[in-house]
Each structure stands twice: as C-alpha cells, then as structure tokens.
Short mmCIF file of C-alpha atoms and ligand atoms in Angstrom, two decimals:
data_model
loop_
_atom_site.label_atom_id
_atom_site.label_comp_id
_atom_site.label_asym_id
_atom_site.label_seq_id
_atom_site.Cartn_x
_atom_site.Cartn_y
_atom_site.Cartn_z
CA MET A 1 -14.69 6.01 -2.31
CA TRP A 2 -16.90 2.95 -2.50
CA GLU A 3 -18.56 1.88 -5.68
CA HIS A 4 -22.31 1.83 -5.11
CA THR A 5 -24.16 1.49 -8.31
CA HIS A 6 -25.74 -1.94 -8.11
CA THR A 7 -28.82 -3.02 -6.29
CA THR A 8 -28.60 -5.77 -3.69
CA GLU A 9 -30.82 -4.59 -0.83
CA THR A 10 -29.39 -5.68 2.54
CA THR A 11 -30.29 -4.90 6.12
CA PRO A 12 -27.38 -2.83 7.40
CA PHE A 13 -25.37 -4.66 10.02
CA ASP A 14 -25.25 -2.54 13.15
CA TRP A 15 -21.70 -2.98 14.39
CA HIS A 16 -22.18 -0.56 17.28
CA ARG A 17 -25.08 -2.65 18.58
CA LEU A 18 -22.73 -5.64 18.69
CA LYS A 19 -20.38 -3.61 20.88
CA SER A 20 -23.12 -3.42 23.50
CA VAL A 21 -23.63 -7.21 23.55
CA PRO A 22 -22.37 -8.49 26.94
CA PRO A 23 -19.09 -10.41 26.69
CA MET A 24 -19.41 -14.20 26.65
CA ASN A 25 -16.36 -14.64 28.84
CA ASP A 26 -13.17 -12.86 29.89
CA PHE A 27 -11.36 -13.99 26.78
CA LEU A 28 -13.72 -12.35 24.32
CA ASP A 29 -14.18 -9.12 26.23
CA HIS A 30 -14.29 -7.02 23.08
CA PRO A 31 -15.74 -7.80 19.67
CA ILE A 32 -13.36 -9.03 17.01
CA LEU A 33 -13.62 -7.17 13.72
CA THR A 34 -11.97 -8.82 10.73
CA VAL A 35 -10.99 -6.91 7.63
CA GLN A 36 -13.81 -8.60 5.69
CA GLN A 37 -16.38 -7.51 8.29
CA HIS A 38 -14.91 -4.02 8.20
CA ILE A 39 -15.16 -3.82 4.42
CA LEU A 40 -18.77 -5.03 4.54
CA ARG A 41 -19.58 -2.54 7.28
CA GLU A 42 -18.13 0.30 5.22
CA GLN A 43 -19.98 -0.90 2.17
CA GLN A 44 -23.30 -0.91 4.00
CA LYS A 45 -22.96 2.82 4.42
CA PHE A 46 -23.86 2.88 0.73
CA PRO A 47 -27.18 1.02 0.34
CA GLY A 48 -27.39 -0.73 -3.00
CA SER A 49 -23.68 -1.44 -3.17
CA SER A 50 -22.97 -4.52 -5.27
CA GLY A 51 -20.33 -6.16 -3.10
CA GLU A 52 -17.95 -6.54 -6.01
CA PHE A 53 -15.49 -4.06 -4.55
CA SER A 54 -15.26 -5.99 -1.29
CA PHE A 55 -14.81 -9.21 -3.28
CA LEU A 56 -11.93 -7.52 -5.08
CA LEU A 57 -10.32 -6.50 -1.78
CA SER A 58 -10.72 -10.04 -0.50
CA GLY A 59 -8.47 -11.11 -3.40
CA ILE A 60 -5.75 -8.88 -1.97
CA THR A 61 -6.17 -10.18 1.59
CA LEU A 62 -6.09 -13.80 0.40
CA ALA A 63 -2.90 -13.13 -1.58
CA ALA A 64 -1.38 -11.35 1.43
CA LYS A 65 -1.98 -14.42 3.62
CA MET A 66 -0.41 -16.70 1.03
CA ILE A 67 2.62 -14.41 0.68
CA ALA A 68 2.94 -14.05 4.48
CA ALA A 69 2.99 -17.84 4.83
CA GLN A 70 5.92 -18.10 2.44
CA VAL A 71 7.79 -15.09 3.83
CA GLN A 72 7.68 -16.61 7.31
CA ARG A 73 9.05 -19.91 6.04
CA ALA A 74 11.60 -18.30 3.74
CA GLY A 75 14.65 -19.68 5.52
CA LEU A 76 13.18 -23.18 5.64
CA THR A 77 12.02 -23.67 2.11
CA ASP A 78 13.68 -23.70 -1.25
CA ILE A 79 11.93 -20.49 -2.07
CA LEU A 80 14.98 -18.40 -1.24
CA GLY A 81 17.47 -17.94 -4.02
CA THR A 82 17.72 -16.85 -7.59
CA HIS A 83 14.74 -17.33 -9.82
CA GLY A 84 15.58 -20.04 -12.32
CA ASP A 85 17.74 -22.18 -10.00
CA ILE A 86 16.87 -25.85 -9.69
CA ASN A 87 16.14 -27.04 -6.15
CA VAL A 88 16.95 -30.47 -4.68
CA GLN A 89 13.64 -31.89 -5.90
CA GLY A 90 14.62 -30.87 -9.42
CA GLU A 91 11.97 -28.12 -9.45
CA VAL A 92 12.65 -24.63 -10.66
CA GLN A 93 12.97 -22.34 -7.65
CA GLN A 94 10.63 -19.40 -7.37
CA LYS A 95 12.19 -16.25 -6.11
CA LEU A 96 9.84 -14.86 -3.50
CA ASP A 97 8.96 -11.72 -5.42
CA VAL A 98 8.09 -13.81 -8.48
CA TYR A 99 5.94 -16.03 -6.26
CA ALA A 100 4.22 -12.99 -4.69
CA ASN A 101 3.48 -11.60 -8.14
CA LYS A 102 1.96 -14.87 -9.34
CA VAL A 103 -0.20 -15.12 -6.24
CA LEU A 104 -1.56 -11.59 -6.59
CA LEU A 105 -2.20 -12.00 -10.30
CA HIS A 106 -3.99 -15.27 -9.62
CA CYS A 107 -6.12 -13.98 -6.74
CA LEU A 108 -7.12 -10.82 -8.61
CA ARG A 109 -7.61 -11.98 -12.17
CA ILE A 110 -10.37 -14.40 -11.13
CA ARG A 111 -12.40 -11.45 -9.77
CA GLU A 112 -14.73 -10.36 -12.53
CA SER A 113 -14.64 -6.76 -11.38
CA VAL A 114 -10.96 -6.48 -12.33
CA ALA A 115 -10.26 -5.03 -15.76
CA VAL A 116 -6.55 -4.27 -15.68
CA LEU A 117 -3.64 -5.40 -13.49
CA ALA A 118 -0.22 -3.74 -13.40
CA SER A 119 2.72 -4.93 -11.34
CA GLU A 120 6.31 -3.95 -10.72
CA GLU A 121 7.20 -7.43 -11.97
CA ASN A 122 5.48 -7.05 -15.36
CA GLU A 123 6.64 -4.66 -18.03
CA GLN A 124 3.15 -4.08 -19.44
CA PRO A 125 -0.32 -4.05 -17.86
CA LEU A 126 -2.42 -7.17 -18.12
CA THR A 127 -5.95 -6.80 -19.44
CA VAL A 128 -8.41 -9.27 -17.92
CA HIS A 129 -12.12 -9.96 -18.38
CA ASN A 130 -12.21 -8.42 -21.83
CA GLY A 131 -15.63 -7.23 -22.73
CA SER A 132 -17.19 -7.70 -19.30
CA PRO A 133 -19.24 -4.64 -18.29
CA ASN A 134 -18.53 -5.54 -14.64
CA ALA A 135 -14.77 -5.22 -15.11
CA ARG A 136 -14.50 -1.71 -13.79
CA TYR A 137 -11.38 -1.66 -11.63
CA VAL A 138 -7.67 -1.30 -12.22
CA VAL A 139 -5.30 -2.70 -9.59
CA VAL A 140 -1.63 -1.70 -9.53
CA PHE A 141 0.82 -3.25 -7.08
CA ASP A 142 4.37 -3.97 -6.06
CA PRO A 143 4.05 -7.60 -4.94
CA LEU A 144 7.09 -7.66 -2.66
CA ASP A 145 8.86 -4.37 -2.11
CA GLY A 146 12.33 -4.50 -0.58
CA SER A 147 12.64 -8.19 -1.47
CA SER A 148 16.44 -8.14 -1.20
CA ASN A 149 15.84 -7.82 2.56
CA ILE A 150 14.36 -11.32 2.67
CA ASP A 151 17.81 -12.92 2.56
CA VAL A 152 18.61 -11.28 5.91
CA ALA A 153 15.20 -11.79 7.54
CA VAL A 154 14.24 -8.11 7.42
CA SER A 155 10.65 -6.97 6.85
CA VAL A 156 9.25 -6.60 3.35
CA GLY A 157 5.89 -5.42 2.07
CA THR A 158 3.23 -5.34 -0.63
CA THR A 159 1.79 -2.04 -1.85
CA PHE A 160 -1.36 -1.56 -3.95
CA CYS A 161 -3.79 0.99 -5.38
CA ILE A 162 -7.24 0.50 -6.83
CA LEU A 163 -8.44 2.86 -9.54
CA ARG A 164 -11.61 2.98 -11.58
CA ARG A 165 -11.33 2.13 -15.25
CA ASP A 166 -12.22 4.94 -17.62
CA PRO A 167 -15.92 4.19 -18.37
CA SER A 168 -15.34 5.19 -21.97
CA SER A 169 -12.88 2.32 -22.42
CA ASP A 170 -14.61 -0.25 -24.59
CA GLN A 171 -13.24 -3.15 -22.52
CA THR A 172 -11.43 -4.79 -25.34
CA SER A 173 -7.86 -5.88 -24.82
CA ASP A 174 -6.52 -2.74 -26.45
CA GLU A 175 -3.11 -2.27 -24.85
CA GLU A 176 -3.22 1.49 -25.19
CA GLU A 177 -6.51 1.70 -23.30
CA SER A 178 -5.21 -0.46 -20.47
CA LEU A 179 -2.08 1.64 -20.25
CA ARG A 180 -4.17 4.81 -20.12
CA ASP A 181 -6.25 3.29 -17.33
CA VAL A 182 -3.08 2.61 -15.33
CA LEU A 183 -1.54 6.03 -15.93
CA GLN A 184 -4.02 7.97 -13.80
CA PRO A 185 -2.80 10.45 -11.20
CA GLY A 186 -3.04 9.47 -7.53
CA THR A 187 -5.99 11.86 -7.09
CA LYS A 188 -8.08 9.20 -8.87
CA ILE A 189 -7.24 6.43 -6.38
CA ILE A 190 -10.35 4.93 -4.76
CA ALA A 191 -8.52 2.67 -2.32
CA ALA A 192 -4.90 1.90 -1.48
CA GLY A 193 -2.91 0.05 1.10
CA TYR A 194 0.11 -1.98 2.05
CA VAL A 195 0.90 -5.18 3.86
CA VAL A 196 4.00 -5.28 6.02
CA TYR A 197 5.46 -8.74 6.58
CA GLY A 198 7.34 -8.00 9.78
CA SER A 199 7.40 -9.41 13.29
CA SER A 200 3.68 -9.55 12.62
CA THR A 201 1.84 -9.25 9.31
CA ILE A 202 -0.22 -6.07 9.15
CA LEU A 203 -2.54 -4.83 6.43
CA VAL A 204 -3.14 -1.09 6.37
CA TYR A 205 -5.70 0.26 3.91
CA SER A 206 -7.92 3.20 3.19
CA ALA A 207 -10.87 3.57 0.87
CA GLY A 208 -11.01 7.31 1.43
CA ASN A 209 -12.69 7.03 4.80
CA GLY A 210 -9.89 6.77 7.35
CA VAL A 211 -6.79 4.58 7.48
CA HIS A 212 -7.21 1.27 9.28
CA GLY A 213 -4.76 -1.45 10.28
CA PHE A 214 -5.47 -5.18 10.64
CA THR A 215 -3.03 -7.68 12.12
CA LEU A 216 -2.98 -11.22 10.78
CA ASP A 217 -3.87 -13.63 13.57
CA PRO A 218 -2.11 -16.79 12.39
CA ALA A 219 -4.18 -18.91 14.78
CA ILE A 220 -7.42 -18.11 12.97
CA GLY A 221 -6.05 -17.03 9.59
CA ALA A 222 -7.82 -13.67 9.64
CA PHE A 223 -6.75 -10.05 9.57
CA VAL A 224 -8.20 -8.56 12.75
CA MET A 225 -8.67 -4.84 13.38
CA SER A 226 -5.75 -3.64 15.49
CA HIS A 227 -5.29 0.03 14.48
CA GLU A 228 -8.54 1.90 13.95
CA ASN A 229 -8.44 5.29 12.25
CA ILE A 230 -4.68 5.82 12.17
CA ARG A 231 -3.67 9.50 12.40
CA ILE A 232 -0.07 10.46 11.79
CA PRO A 233 1.19 12.57 14.73
CA ASP A 234 1.69 16.23 13.81
CA GLN A 235 5.32 15.82 14.79
CA GLY A 236 7.38 12.72 15.47
CA LYS A 237 10.82 11.81 16.74
CA TYR A 238 12.23 9.93 13.75
CA TYR A 239 13.63 10.80 10.35
CA SER A 240 14.08 8.03 7.84
CA VAL A 241 16.44 8.37 4.89
CA ASN A 242 19.43 6.63 3.33
CA GLU A 243 21.99 9.15 4.58
CA SER A 244 24.78 7.65 2.49
CA HIS A 245 23.25 9.46 -0.50
CA SER A 246 22.86 12.82 1.20
CA ASP A 247 25.85 14.51 -0.49
CA SER A 248 24.04 14.25 -3.81
CA PHE A 249 20.60 15.38 -2.60
CA PRO A 250 19.19 18.60 -4.12
CA PRO A 251 19.95 21.73 -2.01
CA SER A 252 16.42 21.90 -0.50
CA ASP A 253 16.51 18.30 0.69
CA LYS A 254 20.01 18.81 2.09
CA GLN A 255 18.93 21.93 3.93
CA PHE A 256 15.87 20.21 5.40
CA LEU A 257 17.91 17.20 6.51
CA GLN A 258 20.41 19.50 8.18
CA GLN A 259 17.61 21.27 10.08
CA VAL A 260 16.23 17.93 11.24
CA ARG A 261 19.65 16.75 12.43
CA GLN A 262 20.30 20.03 14.22
CA GLY A 263 16.98 19.93 16.09
CA LYS A 264 15.70 23.00 14.24
CA VAL A 265 12.33 21.52 13.23
CA GLY A 266 9.94 22.43 16.05
CA ASN A 267 12.84 22.14 18.52
CA GLN A 268 12.56 18.37 18.29
CA ILE A 269 15.56 16.11 18.89
CA TYR A 270 15.22 13.54 16.12
CA ALA A 271 16.63 10.03 15.96
CA SER A 272 17.46 8.30 12.70
CA ARG A 273 15.61 5.08 11.72
CA TYR A 274 16.05 3.47 8.31
CA VAL A 275 15.06 -0.11 7.58
CA GLY A 276 15.64 0.23 3.83
CA SER A 277 12.29 -1.43 3.20
CA MET A 278 9.82 1.30 2.28
CA VAL A 279 6.72 -0.29 3.74
CA SER A 280 8.36 -0.76 7.15
CA ASP A 281 9.76 2.76 7.15
CA ILE A 282 6.37 4.18 6.19
CA HIS A 283 4.49 2.01 8.71
CA ARG A 284 6.63 3.40 11.52
CA THR A 285 6.25 6.94 10.17
CA LEU A 286 2.44 6.60 10.06
CA LEU A 287 2.22 5.28 13.61
CA LYS A 288 4.98 7.22 15.35
CA GLY A 289 5.24 10.31 13.16
CA GLY A 290 8.32 11.92 11.66
CA VAL A 291 9.44 12.01 8.07
CA PHE A 292 10.44 9.52 5.36
CA MET A 293 12.58 10.72 2.44
CA TYR A 294 13.84 9.28 -0.82
CA PRO A 295 15.02 12.35 -2.77
CA PRO A 296 16.91 12.36 -6.10
CA THR A 297 20.45 11.02 -5.73
CA ALA A 298 23.52 10.71 -7.96
CA SER A 299 22.57 7.14 -8.91
CA HIS A 300 18.78 7.77 -9.11
CA SER A 301 18.23 11.25 -10.49
CA ASP A 302 14.42 10.88 -10.25
CA GLY A 303 14.51 9.18 -6.87
CA LYS A 304 14.32 5.40 -6.53
CA LEU A 305 10.69 4.71 -5.74
CA ARG A 306 8.15 3.98 -8.42
CA LEU A 307 5.29 6.48 -8.69
CA VAL A 308 2.33 4.34 -9.71
CA TYR A 309 2.51 1.42 -7.27
CA GLU A 310 4.97 2.54 -4.54
CA ALA A 311 4.85 6.31 -3.97
CA ASN A 312 1.14 6.76 -4.80
CA PRO A 313 -0.30 4.24 -2.30
CA ILE A 314 1.99 5.62 0.38
CA ALA A 315 1.05 9.23 -0.45
CA PHE A 316 -2.66 8.33 -0.43
CA LEU A 317 -2.41 6.69 3.01
CA VAL A 318 -0.23 9.43 4.49
CA GLU A 319 -2.66 12.12 3.31
CA GLN A 320 -5.68 10.13 4.52
CA ALA A 321 -3.95 9.91 7.91
CA GLY A 322 -3.53 13.70 8.06
CA GLY A 323 0.03 14.01 6.74
CA GLU A 324 1.51 15.13 3.46
CA ALA A 325 3.58 13.58 0.66
CA LEU A 326 5.57 15.75 -1.73
CA SER A 327 7.75 15.20 -4.75
CA GLY A 328 9.94 18.29 -4.53
CA LYS A 329 7.36 21.08 -4.31
CA ILE A 330 4.59 19.05 -5.95
CA ARG A 331 2.00 16.85 -4.25
CA VAL A 332 2.83 13.25 -5.20
CA LEU A 333 -0.84 12.47 -5.91
CA ASP A 334 -1.04 15.30 -8.48
CA ILE A 335 1.65 13.85 -10.74
CA VAL A 336 0.24 12.47 -13.99
CA PRO A 337 2.27 9.33 -14.73
CA GLU A 338 3.83 9.04 -18.17
CA SER A 339 4.92 5.44 -17.85
CA ILE A 340 4.05 2.56 -15.55
CA HIS A 341 7.46 2.13 -13.98
CA GLN A 342 8.51 5.78 -13.70
CA ARG A 343 10.23 6.86 -10.52
CA THR A 344 9.61 9.87 -8.35
CA PRO A 345 11.32 11.56 -5.42
CA ILE A 346 9.15 11.45 -2.30
CA VAL A 347 9.18 13.10 1.12
CA ALA A 348 6.27 12.11 3.38
CA GLY A 349 5.48 12.87 6.97
CA GLY A 350 3.52 14.76 9.59
CA LYS A 351 2.36 18.39 9.51
CA VAL A 352 5.28 19.97 11.33
CA GLU A 353 7.97 18.14 9.35
CA MET A 354 6.28 18.82 6.01
CA GLU A 355 5.80 22.51 6.77
CA ALA A 356 9.52 22.75 7.50
CA TYR A 357 10.26 20.83 4.29
CA ARG A 358 8.10 23.17 2.21
CA ALA A 359 9.88 26.17 3.71
CA CYS A 360 13.20 24.86 2.33
CA TRP A 361 12.01 25.21 -1.28
P1 AHM B 401 12.87 -2.51 -4.77
O1 AHM B 401 11.54 -2.12 -5.39
O2 AHM B 401 13.89 -2.87 -5.79
O3 AHM B 401 12.70 -3.55 -3.69
O4 AHM B 401 13.48 -1.17 -4.10
C1 AHM B 401 12.67 -0.40 -3.30
C2 AHM B 401 13.29 -0.33 -1.93
C3 AHM B 401 12.39 0.36 -0.94
O5 AHM B 401 11.67 -0.58 -0.20
C4 AHM B 401 13.33 1.12 -0.06
O6 AHM B 401 12.75 2.28 0.48
C5 AHM B 401 14.46 1.45 -0.98
O7 AHM B 401 14.45 0.47 -2.01
C6 AHM B 401 15.79 1.40 -0.32
O8 AHM B 401 16.74 1.84 -1.20
P2 AHM B 401 18.26 2.14 -0.71
O9 AHM B 401 18.88 0.80 -0.47
O10 AHM B 401 18.87 2.89 -1.85
O11 AHM B 401 18.17 2.97 0.53
MG1 MG B 402 9.60 -2.16 -5.15
#
C-alpha cells in the first residue's frame, strides 16, 4: 500500500467531479486519465503522503517509454545483435536487454527514495543513496523479459516489484543488508507491475488497490488509462504452457494439463495459446482468463522463471485481480527467497482453473 508518512498538505483532487464536467467537443467526450494522474489520485487518498512514491513510479514509466521507443525501432537500428559487436559507426552495439537495464537503473537511481535496485541483468543488488533517510524503497526488475523474441518481432516485457527497505537497515552500503532487503517474500510487495511491448505498449500495475492498465499513446507520449480495475475471469478459454516439456512435468501438473485438454475443467473447451514471452502470456491470461503454467521440467528442475522479479510481480497482480498463483501446492507470494536469481515453478490463473489445479495435488 501507499507510503504516507510525510506531511505535504494538499487539497484532494476530485476526479469524479471532473467526470461531470461537460465535454468540450465530440473528440474529448470522456476525461483522459494518465498514469501519473492516477498515481496522484491514489496518493491523495492518504492525506500527508510525501509524493516520493509517485516520483519513484514515474521513474519506471519514463524508463518504459524509453525502452518502448527502442523496441519499436529494433529492426531499424543497430540495437539488434549481440552485445559487444561493433556497429557501422564503430560504436559498441547495445543488446536491447542491456540497454533496457541501463535505462531502468538510470531512471531509478536518481530517485532519492530508492535504496536498493536488483535486476535480472546484475548478479548482485546495487545499493544507492547510502545514508539517506529518505531511501526507503527496494525495486527489483527484469528489464526485458523474453528478449530473444525481439529478433522475430514478438512481444517482450518488463516486470517489477517495489518493496520497503527494512527500517532497521542502517543505510550503509553493506552488501548483506541490501541482499536481505531484496530477499523478502512476495507478501511484502507494496506495488508491482509489468509493461508489455506488443502491438501497443501497455503498463499494468497495482499498489494493492486494484489492477489498472494504461496504454501508451505515442502521439502524446503518455500512458493513458485503458483498463480500469482488471478482474481475471473466474474461468477462461485458454491454457498457456510450453507443451514440448510436458512429458517431464511432475505428475500433478501432467494430470491437470490432461484435464484441461480433455475439457474436464468446468466442462470448458480450452484452446492453447503460448507466446513464449511471459508478460504477453500473463497479460492475455489476466484479461481473458484461463491458466498460465511453467512447471518443473527435465531441463529446469525448479521451473524456468525467476521468483523475485518475474514470478512475484505476476503472482501479486494475478492475486490482486482475483486469481491465484501457486508454486506446486504453495502460494508463490509466500516463498521466502534464498537468492536473488532463484527460479520457481508457477501456475497462475482464474478461480475455476486454480481450484482444479489444487485438486490434482
Ligand atoms: P528469459 O528471462 O531468459 O527471457 O526467459 C524467460 C522467458 C519467459 O518470458 C517465458 O515465459 C519463458 O522464458 C519461455 O520459455 P520456453 O521457451 O522454455 O517456453
Ligand atoms: Mg527474464
């Protein structure tokens, strides 16, 4: 939930009053709500809030716009290719996931409220703003998940979670303290989200008060509310899994998958949809319902997805939207991470699918 310990008194902005303002013309027949306005509106529910949390989130939205701009131009620029190659101008090429990581680190480390950053692209967490009493947040992210899909113009995404730093940390650069701050279970998440760079760029986030989606309007450079209060349907029509691994799934996952294929889950006839880019597969699952699975396989005995910055944000959003996310029999958000890059199996979906999944254990 929102941080609200500081003291800037503001007159709450009455968004609902704006809704009753007569339209200026046919074009603007409903009010436009940008993600920044939305964050401010949410924040004003907590009088005395300092605004630092919304400034932190604005670092993520700025980075997302910069990454989206490069993703859309990927085939045109020298940004495609192996990191370390030299392009025709004699410059070292940036692989897109390295670029995305640099952008997020840059946009977040200049926010004074950020204490620790952890990324899929960095082995260790980065401690920033040592000693600042305002540095109270930990941000973990996968800058560009599914980046191998870029080469074939398939959607990719960014995932992130925001956690509160342990107040007892003395805000020095002690590596152990920063690591401890990162290794918190998902139950401690205060906000999480993803950005899908697809046919449109969409930011979906939750700060514990509903899941909301904002589509990037490239004409005005702003994320505009497009999906208010997303609720995952109790039952959907799609299952999403890499079926080529199914022979090596654990018995419970195999049994569940068989039931889905045979139309034995709520008598639903399911269709298979698998992009192979987690954020896209989860985005569809959130909006259309169904189930997404990445169980243990022969090549990835703990599953493939990373707990701290991939599975946890997804689990947080799916739960906030009324669904469930399990790692075997355990709730994903209850797992206490032992290392930053540890993997976890995950099955996430709507009520009906997850009840059927539970019954297979
Ligand atoms: P990455 O972090 O190396 O990009 O891998 C994660 C991606 C996910 O986006 C996706 O769900 C999964 O790998 C697909 O794996 P597979 O090709 O085994 O189905
Ligand atoms: Mg990844």
